[in-house]
Amino acid sequence: MPADPLHRAAKPPRSTTSQPPSGSGASAIEVRRSARRRRTVSAYREGDRTVVLIPARMSEAEEQRWVTVMLDKLAAQESKRRLGDTELSERAARLSDQYLGGRARPTSVRWVTNQNTRWGSCTPAEGSIRLSHRLQGMPEYVVDYVLLHELAHLLVPGHGPRFWRLLDAYPRTERARGYLEGVVAADRLPHLPVTRDE
């Protein structure tokens, strides 16, 4: 029986995972080769690793060169997107003015690296807001949602109906919550080797 040309067995693309160059501060790197890719190379972050997609025909030397190039590009993009503490405070003030009538005025807003189970926290008595560094590099609307969520806690401490009514003003609340739920769900999935053709 002749093989169905649409479903014939193909050699699976090679996927390799390695640790990043020391001192780079990057996560593990997974290189996925694809027979469908002819010339393009792309990269993205996936949880705690970086995935680089390359054509299957590339040599090992080309692969190494492109991994370095793509890591540099990702780092440059991320550094442009990351807000410092000063910009984060300014953003909080704008969000408070726009969605909370300027009533939420934190005394400090800053990034922290010790929040691995929460996206943000607020201490109403001190007026301080802390956002997890894990939000850095996520879409702006997600960071804005978490920031607005913590600002609302300056006005309403709990998560009752009054609190959620404050967040109803932000048009991307549901989308941001879905994004964050997806990130949490993805972190719980086992990281299995990819065998499909990209």
XYZ file of N, CA and C in Angstrom:
594
model
N 0.848 -1.176 0.000
C 0.000 0.000 0.000
C 0.896 1.242 0.000
N 0.730 2.142 -1.000
C 1.579 3.322 -1.046
C 1.284 4.245 0.138
N 2.331 4.935 0.543
C 2.190 5.867 1.680
C 1.405 7.100 1.268
N 0.568 7.547 2.144
C -0.185 8.781 1.929
C 0.797 9.947 1.985
N 0.925 10.740 0.901
C 1.924 11.804 0.884
C 1.683 12.864 1.960
N 0.441 13.001 2.406
C 0.179 14.002 3.439
C 0.523 13.485 4.831
N 0.609 12.180 4.983
C 0.839 11.620 6.307
C 2.059 10.703 6.353
N 2.930 10.809 5.389
C 4.093 9.924 5.406
C 4.978 10.248 6.604
N 5.632 9.232 7.062
C 6.512 9.412 8.218
C 7.689 10.283 7.818
N 7.942 11.242 8.625
C 9.073 12.134 8.362
C 10.042 12.030 9.508
N 11.286 12.307 9.214
C 12.295 12.315 10.255
C 11.966 13.478 11.199
N 11.839 13.212 12.495
C 11.486 14.306 13.395
C 12.599 15.345 13.455
N 12.223 16.611 13.618
C 13.246 17.640 13.685
C 14.083 17.448 14.942
N 15.356 17.811 14.852
C 16.230 17.675 16.004
C 15.996 18.838 16.944
N 15.918 18.527 18.209
C 15.750 19.548 19.223
C 16.811 19.323 20.274
N 17.590 20.336 20.558
C 18.617 20.199 21.579
C 18.414 21.260 22.644
N 18.736 20.890 23.862
C 18.636 21.829 24.964
C 20.005 21.943 25.599
N 20.403 23.167 25.875
C 21.699 23.374 26.513
C 21.596 24.514 27.504
N 22.602 24.620 28.325
C 22.653 25.729 29.263
C 23.259 26.925 28.549
N 22.868 28.134 28.934
C 23.386 29.327 28.282
C 24.842 29.554 28.642
N 25.521 30.435 27.889
C 26.894 30.761 28.226
C 26.963 31.305 29.652
N 27.987 30.933 30.391
C 28.082 31.385 31.787
C 28.164 32.903 31.851
N 27.498 33.449 32.855
C 27.506 34.899 33.045
C 26.497 35.633 32.199
N 25.750 34.914 31.352
C 24.789 35.610 30.481
C 23.496 35.931 31.205
N 23.226 35.224 32.307
C 21.989 35.459 33.042
C 20.756 34.907 32.336
N 20.957 34.180 31.240
C 19.830 33.644 30.480
C 19.417 32.289 31.032
N 18.268 31.820 30.584
C 17.751 30.525 30.991
C 18.329 29.443 30.087
N 17.870 28.200 30.271
C 18.284 27.110 29.390
C 17.855 27.443 27.962
N 18.594 26.939 27.013
C 18.316 27.237 25.607
C 17.931 25.948 24.896
N 16.805 25.988 24.179
C 16.382 24.847 23.384
C 16.404 25.265 21.930
N 17.126 24.514 21.111
C 17.191 24.773 19.670
C 16.292 23.758 18.986
N 15.331 24.259 18.231
C 14.422 23.386 17.495
C 14.703 23.561 16.002
N 15.029 22.446 15.355
C 15.294 22.474 13.913
C 14.029 22.070 13.175
N 13.780 22.733 12.060
C 12.583 22.448 11.291
C 12.924 22.337 9.814
N 12.416 21.270 9.196
C 12.625 21.103 7.756
C 11.803 22.118 6.966
N 10.746 22.622 7.553
C 9.907 23.616 6.864
C 10.575 24.984 6.783
N 11.394 25.291 7.751
C 12.083 26.590 7.738
C 13.184 26.559 6.689
N 13.230 27.576 5.875
C 14.264 27.640 4.835
C 15.367 28.623 5.204
N 14.987 29.828 5.633
C 15.991 30.845 5.916
C 15.794 31.536 7.256
N 14.577 31.583 7.746
C 14.303 32.403 8.919
C 14.737 31.736 10.223
N 15.132 32.575 11.154
C 15.487 32.150 12.498
C 14.675 33.020 13.442
N 14.089 32.422 14.458
C 13.343 33.204 15.439
C 13.595 32.632 16.826
N 13.246 33.436 17.826
C 13.454 33.006 19.211
C 12.396 33.633 20.101
N 12.086 32.957 21.188
C 11.139 33.474 22.168
C 11.397 32.799 23.508
N 10.856 33.411 24.553
C 10.961 32.841 25.899
C 9.759 31.926 26.123
N 10.006 30.784 26.727
C 8.949 29.828 27.054
C 9.209 29.350 28.478
N 8.509 29.960 29.417
C 8.742 29.628 30.818
C 10.145 30.005 31.227
N 10.903 29.018 31.711
C 12.251 29.302 32.189
C 13.331 28.988 31.152
N 12.944 28.895 29.893
C 13.936 28.626 28.856
C 13.714 29.511 27.637
N 14.718 29.544 26.788
C 14.653 30.288 25.537
C 14.620 29.280 24.400
N 13.668 29.436 23.483
C 13.538 28.536 22.341
C 14.009 29.277 21.094
N 14.933 28.659 20.366
C 15.443 29.227 19.109
C 15.038 28.278 17.991
N 14.322 28.801 17.000
C 13.851 28.010 15.864
C 14.747 28.280 14.660
N 15.318 27.206 14.090
C 16.244 27.364 12.967
C 15.919 26.346 11.876
N 16.389 26.601 10.641
C 16.217 25.602 9.583
C 17.023 24.334 9.893
N 16.494 23.176 9.518
C 17.140 21.893 9.808
C 18.504 21.766 9.128
N 18.687 22.427 8.006
C 19.919 22.266 7.228
C 21.122 23.035 7.779
N 20.935 23.851 8.808
C 22.042 24.654 9.341
C 23.118 23.787 9.975
N 24.358 24.220 9.798
C 25.476 23.512 10.429
C 25.527 23.851 11.921
N 26.320 23.093 12.656
C 26.474 23.347 14.097
C 27.053 24.742 14.339
N 28.000 25.151 13.506
C 28.616 26.470 13.669
C 27.590 27.579 13.419
N 26.764 27.418 12.374
C 25.711 28.403 12.111
C 24.711 28.444 13.259
N 24.373 27.272 13.779
C 23.448 27.200 14.906
C 23.981 28.008 16.085
N 25.246 27.784 16.439
C 25.823 28.508 17.576
C 25.832 30.015 17.339
N 26.175 30.415 16.110
C 26.196 31.840 15.788
C 24.802 32.440 15.929
N 23.784 31.750 15.396
C 22.414 32.273 15.452
C 21.850 32.271 16.867
N 22.213 31.291 17.671
C 21.764 31.278 19.066
C 22.281 32.531 19.765
N 23.546 32.844 19.567
C 24.122 34.045 20.185
C 23.440 35.306 19.692
N 23.225 35.397 18.377
C 22.555 36.569 17.797
C 21.151 36.723 18.374
N 20.398 35.627 18.438
C 19.011 35.702 18.908
C 18.927 35.989 20.406
N 19.859 35.473 21.194
C 19.882 35.801 22.625
C 20.133 37.294 22.824
N 21.045 37.840 22.030
C 21.319 39.281 22.119
C 20.094 40.103 21.724
N 19.389 39.673 20.665
C 18.190 40.400 20.228
C 17.096 40.358 21.287
N 16.869 39.179 21.857
C 15.848 39.060 22.904
C 16.196 39.928 24.106
N 17.454 39.917 24.505
C 17.871 40.722 25.660
C 17.664 42.207 25.381
N 17.980 42.644 24.163
C 17.787 44.056 23.804
C 16.307 44.428 23.828
N 15.455 43.557 23.291
C 14.009 43.822 23.299
C 13.479 43.897 24.720
N 13.918 42.973 25.559
C 13.428 42.928 26.937
C 13.905 44.115 27.747
N 15.130 44.558 27.503
C 15.623 45.701 28.280
C 14.866 46.974 27.908
N 14.393 47.072 26.675
C 13.588 48.232 26.269
C 12.223 48.209 26.947
N 11.676 47.003 27.140
C 10.343 46.865 27.714
C 10.317 47.001 29.228
N 11.425 46.708 29.881
C 11.433 46.690 31.334
C 11.417 48.102 31.898
N 10.534 48.278 32.832
C 10.429 49.560 33.518
C 11.274 49.511 34.775
N 11.918 50.618 35.084
C 12.606 50.730 36.364
C 11.585 51.114 37.429
N 12.038 51.180 38.673
C 11.134 51.533 39.769
C 10.540 52.931 39.591
N 11.326 53.865 39.082
C 10.826 55.233 38.878
C 9.706 55.239 37.851
N 9.914 54.551 36.723
C 8.880 54.477 35.685
C 7.648 53.734 36.185
N 7.880 52.726 37.029
C 6.770 51.968 37.597
C 5.911 52.875 38.485
N 6.551 53.739 39.279
C 5.815 54.686 40.132
C 5.021 55.675 39.290
N 5.642 56.160 38.212
C 4.951 57.097 37.319
C 3.752 56.422 36.655
N 3.943 55.178 36.266
C 2.853 54.419 35.640
C 1.709 54.219 36.638
N 2.050 53.921 37.892
C 1.028 53.741 38.938
C 0.218 55.022 39.104
N 0.871 56.159 39.092
C 0.166 57.442 39.245
C -0.795 57.663 38.076
N -0.343 57.353 36.853
C -1.205 57.517 35.673
C -2.411 56.588 35.738
N -2.176 55.329 36.138
C -3.277 54.367 36.238
C -4.274 54.786 37.315
N -3.767 55.270 38.439
C -4.645 55.741 39.510
C -5.500 56.900 39.023
N -4.886 57.850 38.330
C -5.634 58.995 37.799
C -6.696 58.549 36.801
N -6.305 57.625 35.903
C -7.196 57.224 34.824
C -8.351 56.331 35.289
N -8.072 55.390 36.200
C -9.090 54.398 36.545
C -9.635 54.493 37.973
N -8.927 55.189 38.847
C -9.356 55.254 40.246
C -9.561 56.687 40.722
N -9.685 57.598 39.790
C -9.914 58.998 40.143
C -8.772 59.621 40.925
N -7.573 59.054 40.831
C -6.414 59.593 41.526
C -6.423 59.343 43.026
N -7.340 58.516 43.487
C -7.471 58.286 44.939
C -6.392 57.375 45.511
N -5.838 56.479 44.716
C -4.801 55.556 45.207
C -3.438 56.197 44.975
N -2.765 56.546 46.062
C -1.450 57.188 45.984
C -0.442 56.401 46.805
N 0.264 55.459 46.185
C 1.246 54.678 46.944
C 2.451 55.534 47.339
N 3.074 55.169 48.459
C 4.300 55.864 48.877
C 5.511 55.288 48.153
N 5.422 54.005 47.760
C 6.503 53.400 46.980
C 5.951 52.294 46.098
N 6.549 52.164 44.919
C 6.212 51.099 43.974
C 7.543 50.585 43.449
N 7.757 49.276 43.581
C 9.051 48.748 43.132
C 8.949 47.287 42.738
N 9.940 46.858 41.937
C 10.082 45.463 41.557
C 10.778 44.729 42.698
N 10.410 43.472 42.913
C 11.103 42.640 43.895
C 11.354 41.262 43.303
N 12.367 40.591 43.805
C 12.721 39.263 43.285
C 12.355 38.145 44.258
N 11.706 38.484 45.373
C 11.389 37.458 46.362
C 9.920 37.033 46.339
N 9.191 37.394 45.291
C 7.786 36.976 45.165
C 7.671 35.976 44.030
N 7.687 34.711 44.387
C 7.607 33.676 43.361
C 6.256 32.987 43.319
N 5.382 33.297 44.270
C 4.051 32.685 44.265
C 2.958 33.726 44.074
N 3.317 34.994 44.068
C 2.344 36.076 43.854
C 2.881 37.011 42.783
N 1.974 37.640 42.060
C 2.372 38.601 41.031
C 2.656 39.964 41.638
N 1.999 40.282 42.721
C 2.208 41.572 43.361
C 1.701 41.534 44.779
N 2.058 42.564 45.540
C 1.550 42.675 46.904
C 1.445 44.149 47.268
N 0.605 44.404 48.245
C 0.355 45.765 48.693
C 0.265 45.765 50.219
N 0.873 46.736 50.840
C 0.747 46.939 52.277
C 0.055 48.282 52.472
N -1.285 48.270 52.592
C -2.030 49.523 52.684
C -1.569 50.435 53.823
N -1.188 49.859 54.966
C -0.766 50.683 56.105
C 0.471 51.517 55.772
N 1.344 50.959 54.938
C 2.566 51.680 54.533
C 2.388 52.398 53.197
N 1.398 51.970 52.426
C 1.208 52.533 51.090
C 2.207 52.005 50.083
N 2.772 50.825 50.369
C 3.791 50.287 49.461
C 3.219 49.197 48.567
N 3.710 49.174 47.330
C 3.322 48.175 46.336
C 4.596 47.537 45.811
N 4.581 46.205 45.711
C 5.708 45.468 45.168
C 5.203 44.553 44.057
N 5.890 44.561 42.935
C 5.535 43.679 41.815
C 6.641 42.662 41.617
N 6.246 41.415 41.343
C 7.219 40.359 41.104
C 8.009 40.619 39.823
N 9.295 40.372 39.889
C 10.157 40.516 38.710
C 9.725 39.594 37.572
N 8.933 38.556 37.884
C 8.467 37.635 36.842
C 7.553 38.325 35.836
N 7.004 39.487 36.207
C 6.144 40.235 35.283
C 6.944 40.979 34.222
N 8.221 41.189 34.488
C 9.036 41.941 33.537
C 9.111 41.200 32.216
N 8.861 41.907 31.156
C 8.848 41.293 29.829
C 7.480 40.801 29.402
N 6.495 40.794 30.317
C 5.129 40.425 29.927
C 4.481 41.626 29.243
N 3.381 41.413 28.519
C 2.729 42.542 27.841
C 2.355 43.659 28.821
N 2.400 44.888 28.333
C 2.127 46.058 29.176
C 0.766 45.987 29.844
N -0.240 45.499 29.125
C -1.576 45.464 29.721
C -1.638 44.524 30.925
N -0.777 43.500 30.943
C -0.731 42.573 32.080
C -0.083 43.268 33.275
N 1.035 43.944 33.044
C 1.704 44.688 34.122
C 0.761 45.764 34.655
N 0.062 46.457 33.751
C -0.888 47.491 34.182
C -1.999 46.902 35.045
N -2.495 45.730 34.656
C -3.551 45.102 35.446
C -3.068 44.793 36.862
N -1.889 44.180 36.982
C -1.381 43.822 38.310
C -1.139 45.081 39.128
N -0.597 46.101 38.496
C -0.360 47.372 39.184
C -1.676 47.984 39.648
N -2.675 47.979 38.783
C -3.987 48.515 39.128
C -4.644 47.671 40.236
N -4.461 46.380 40.188
C -4.979 45.482 41.221
C -4.423 45.885 42.590
N -3.102 46.117 42.644
C -2.480 46.500 43.913
C -2.878 47.918 44.320
N -3.038 48.809 43.362
C -3.520 50.168 43.677
C -4.913 50.111 44.296
N -5.761 49.238 43.762
C -7.120 49.111 44.298
C -7.092 48.636 45.752
N -6.067 47.854 46.096
C -5.948 47.406 47.489
C -5.630 48.552 48.448
N -5.092 49.642 47.943
C -4.890 50.803 48.806
C -6.232 51.400 49.223
N -7.256 51.153 48.408
C -8.595 51.681 48.683
C -9.501 50.647 49.347
N -9.363 49.396 48.938
C -10.187 48.300 49.478
C -9.254 47.119 49.753
N -9.042 46.778 51.039
C -8.076 45.729 51.369
C -8.409 44.326 50.840
N -9.651 43.886 50.892
C -10.005 42.517 50.499
C -10.335 42.378 49.030
N -10.872 41.202 48.672
C -11.265 40.901 47.288
C -12.779 40.770 47.173
N -13.515 41.593 47.868
C -14.970 41.556 47.810
C -15.511 42.268 46.582
N -16.830 42.349 46.473
C -17.481 42.981 45.317
C -17.020 44.429 45.095
N -16.828 45.172 46.186
C -16.391 46.568 46.049
C -15.024 46.662 45.376
N -14.133 45.736 45.734
C -12.800 45.695 45.133
C -12.897 45.435 43.629
N -13.677 44.410 43.240
C -13.769 44.041 41.819
C -14.482 45.123 41.009
N -15.379 45.865 41.621
C -16.018 46.983 40.901
C -14.982 48.036 40.519
N -13.998 48.241 41.378
C -12.930 49.190 41.034
C -12.180 48.737 39.780
N -11.937 47.444 39.667
C -11.188 46.929 38.518
C -12.030 46.821 37.254
N -13.352 46.904 37.398
C -14.226 46.866 36.218
C -13.926 48.015 35.260
N -13.376 49.090 35.780
C -13.072 50.249 34.930
C -11.956 49.942 33.925
N -11.074 49.002 34.263
C -9.960 48.669 33.378
C -10.458 47.687 32.322
N -10.429 48.065 31.039
C -11.049 47.232 29.993
C -10.349 45.899 29.726
N -9.114 45.730 30.188
C -8.397 44.492 29.884
C -8.235 43.589 31.108
N -9.071 43.781 32.113
C -8.970 42.972 33.326
C -9.090 41.487 33.020
N -10.137 41.077 32.321
C -10.351 39.654 32.051
C -9.245 39.078 31.174
N -8.812 39.846 30.193
C -7.752 39.365 29.307
C -6.447 39.173 30.082
N -6.119 40.130 30.942
C -4.888 40.035 31.738
C -4.963 38.869 32.718
N -6.110 38.692 33.345
C -6.273 37.570 34.273
C -6.118 36.243 33.535
N -6.677 36.156 32.324
C -6.529 34.945 31.524
C -5.081 34.685 31.158
N -4.367 35.744 30.817
C -2.943 35.612 30.473
C -2.169 35.041 31.660
N -2.379 35.630 32.839
C -1.660 35.180 34.035
C -2.044 33.751 34.418
N -3.320 33.396 34.265
C -3.746 32.023 34.535
C -3.060 31.056 33.576
N -2.896 31.483 32.320
C -2.197 30.650 31.339
C -0.736 30.450 31.698
N -0.092 31.489 32.188
C 1.311 31.381 32.603
C 1.428 30.397 33.759
N 0.543 30.499 34.729
C 0.557 29.591 35.881
C 0.322 28.153 35.413
N -0.651 27.955 34.528
C -0.948 26.610 34.022
C 0.236 26.039 33.246
N 0.872 26.855 32.433
C 2.020 26.394 31.640
C 3.176 25.979 32.542
N 3.366 26.689 33.644
C 4.439 26.335 34.571
C 4.212 24.979 35.214
N 2.953 24.561 35.302
C 2.627 23.267 35.926
C 2.779 22.107 34.960
N 2.818 22.386 33.659
C 2.928 21.318 32.668
C 4.345 20.764 32.645
N 4.487 19.468 32.422
C 5.844 18.920 32.296
C 6.465 19.429 30.997
N 7.752 19.704 31.036
C 8.446 20.175 29.836
C 8.957 18.966 29.064
N 8.125 18.505 28.130
C 8.470 17.344 27.329
C 9.190 17.780 26.058
N 10.072 16.954 25.523
C 10.739 17.328 24.267
C 9.718 17.467 23.152
N 9.920 18.435 22.309
C 9.009 18.690 21.193
C 9.414 17.823 20.030
N 8.432 17.136 19.432
C 8.747 16.262 18.297
C 8.008 16.684 17.029
N 7.158 17.698 17.147
C 6.425 18.117 15.953
C 7.280 19.058 15.118
N 6.964 19.129 13.856
C 7.691 20.023 12.951
C 7.190 21.430 13.143
N 8.063 22.362 13.403
C 7.682 23.750 13.629
C 7.401 24.462 12.329
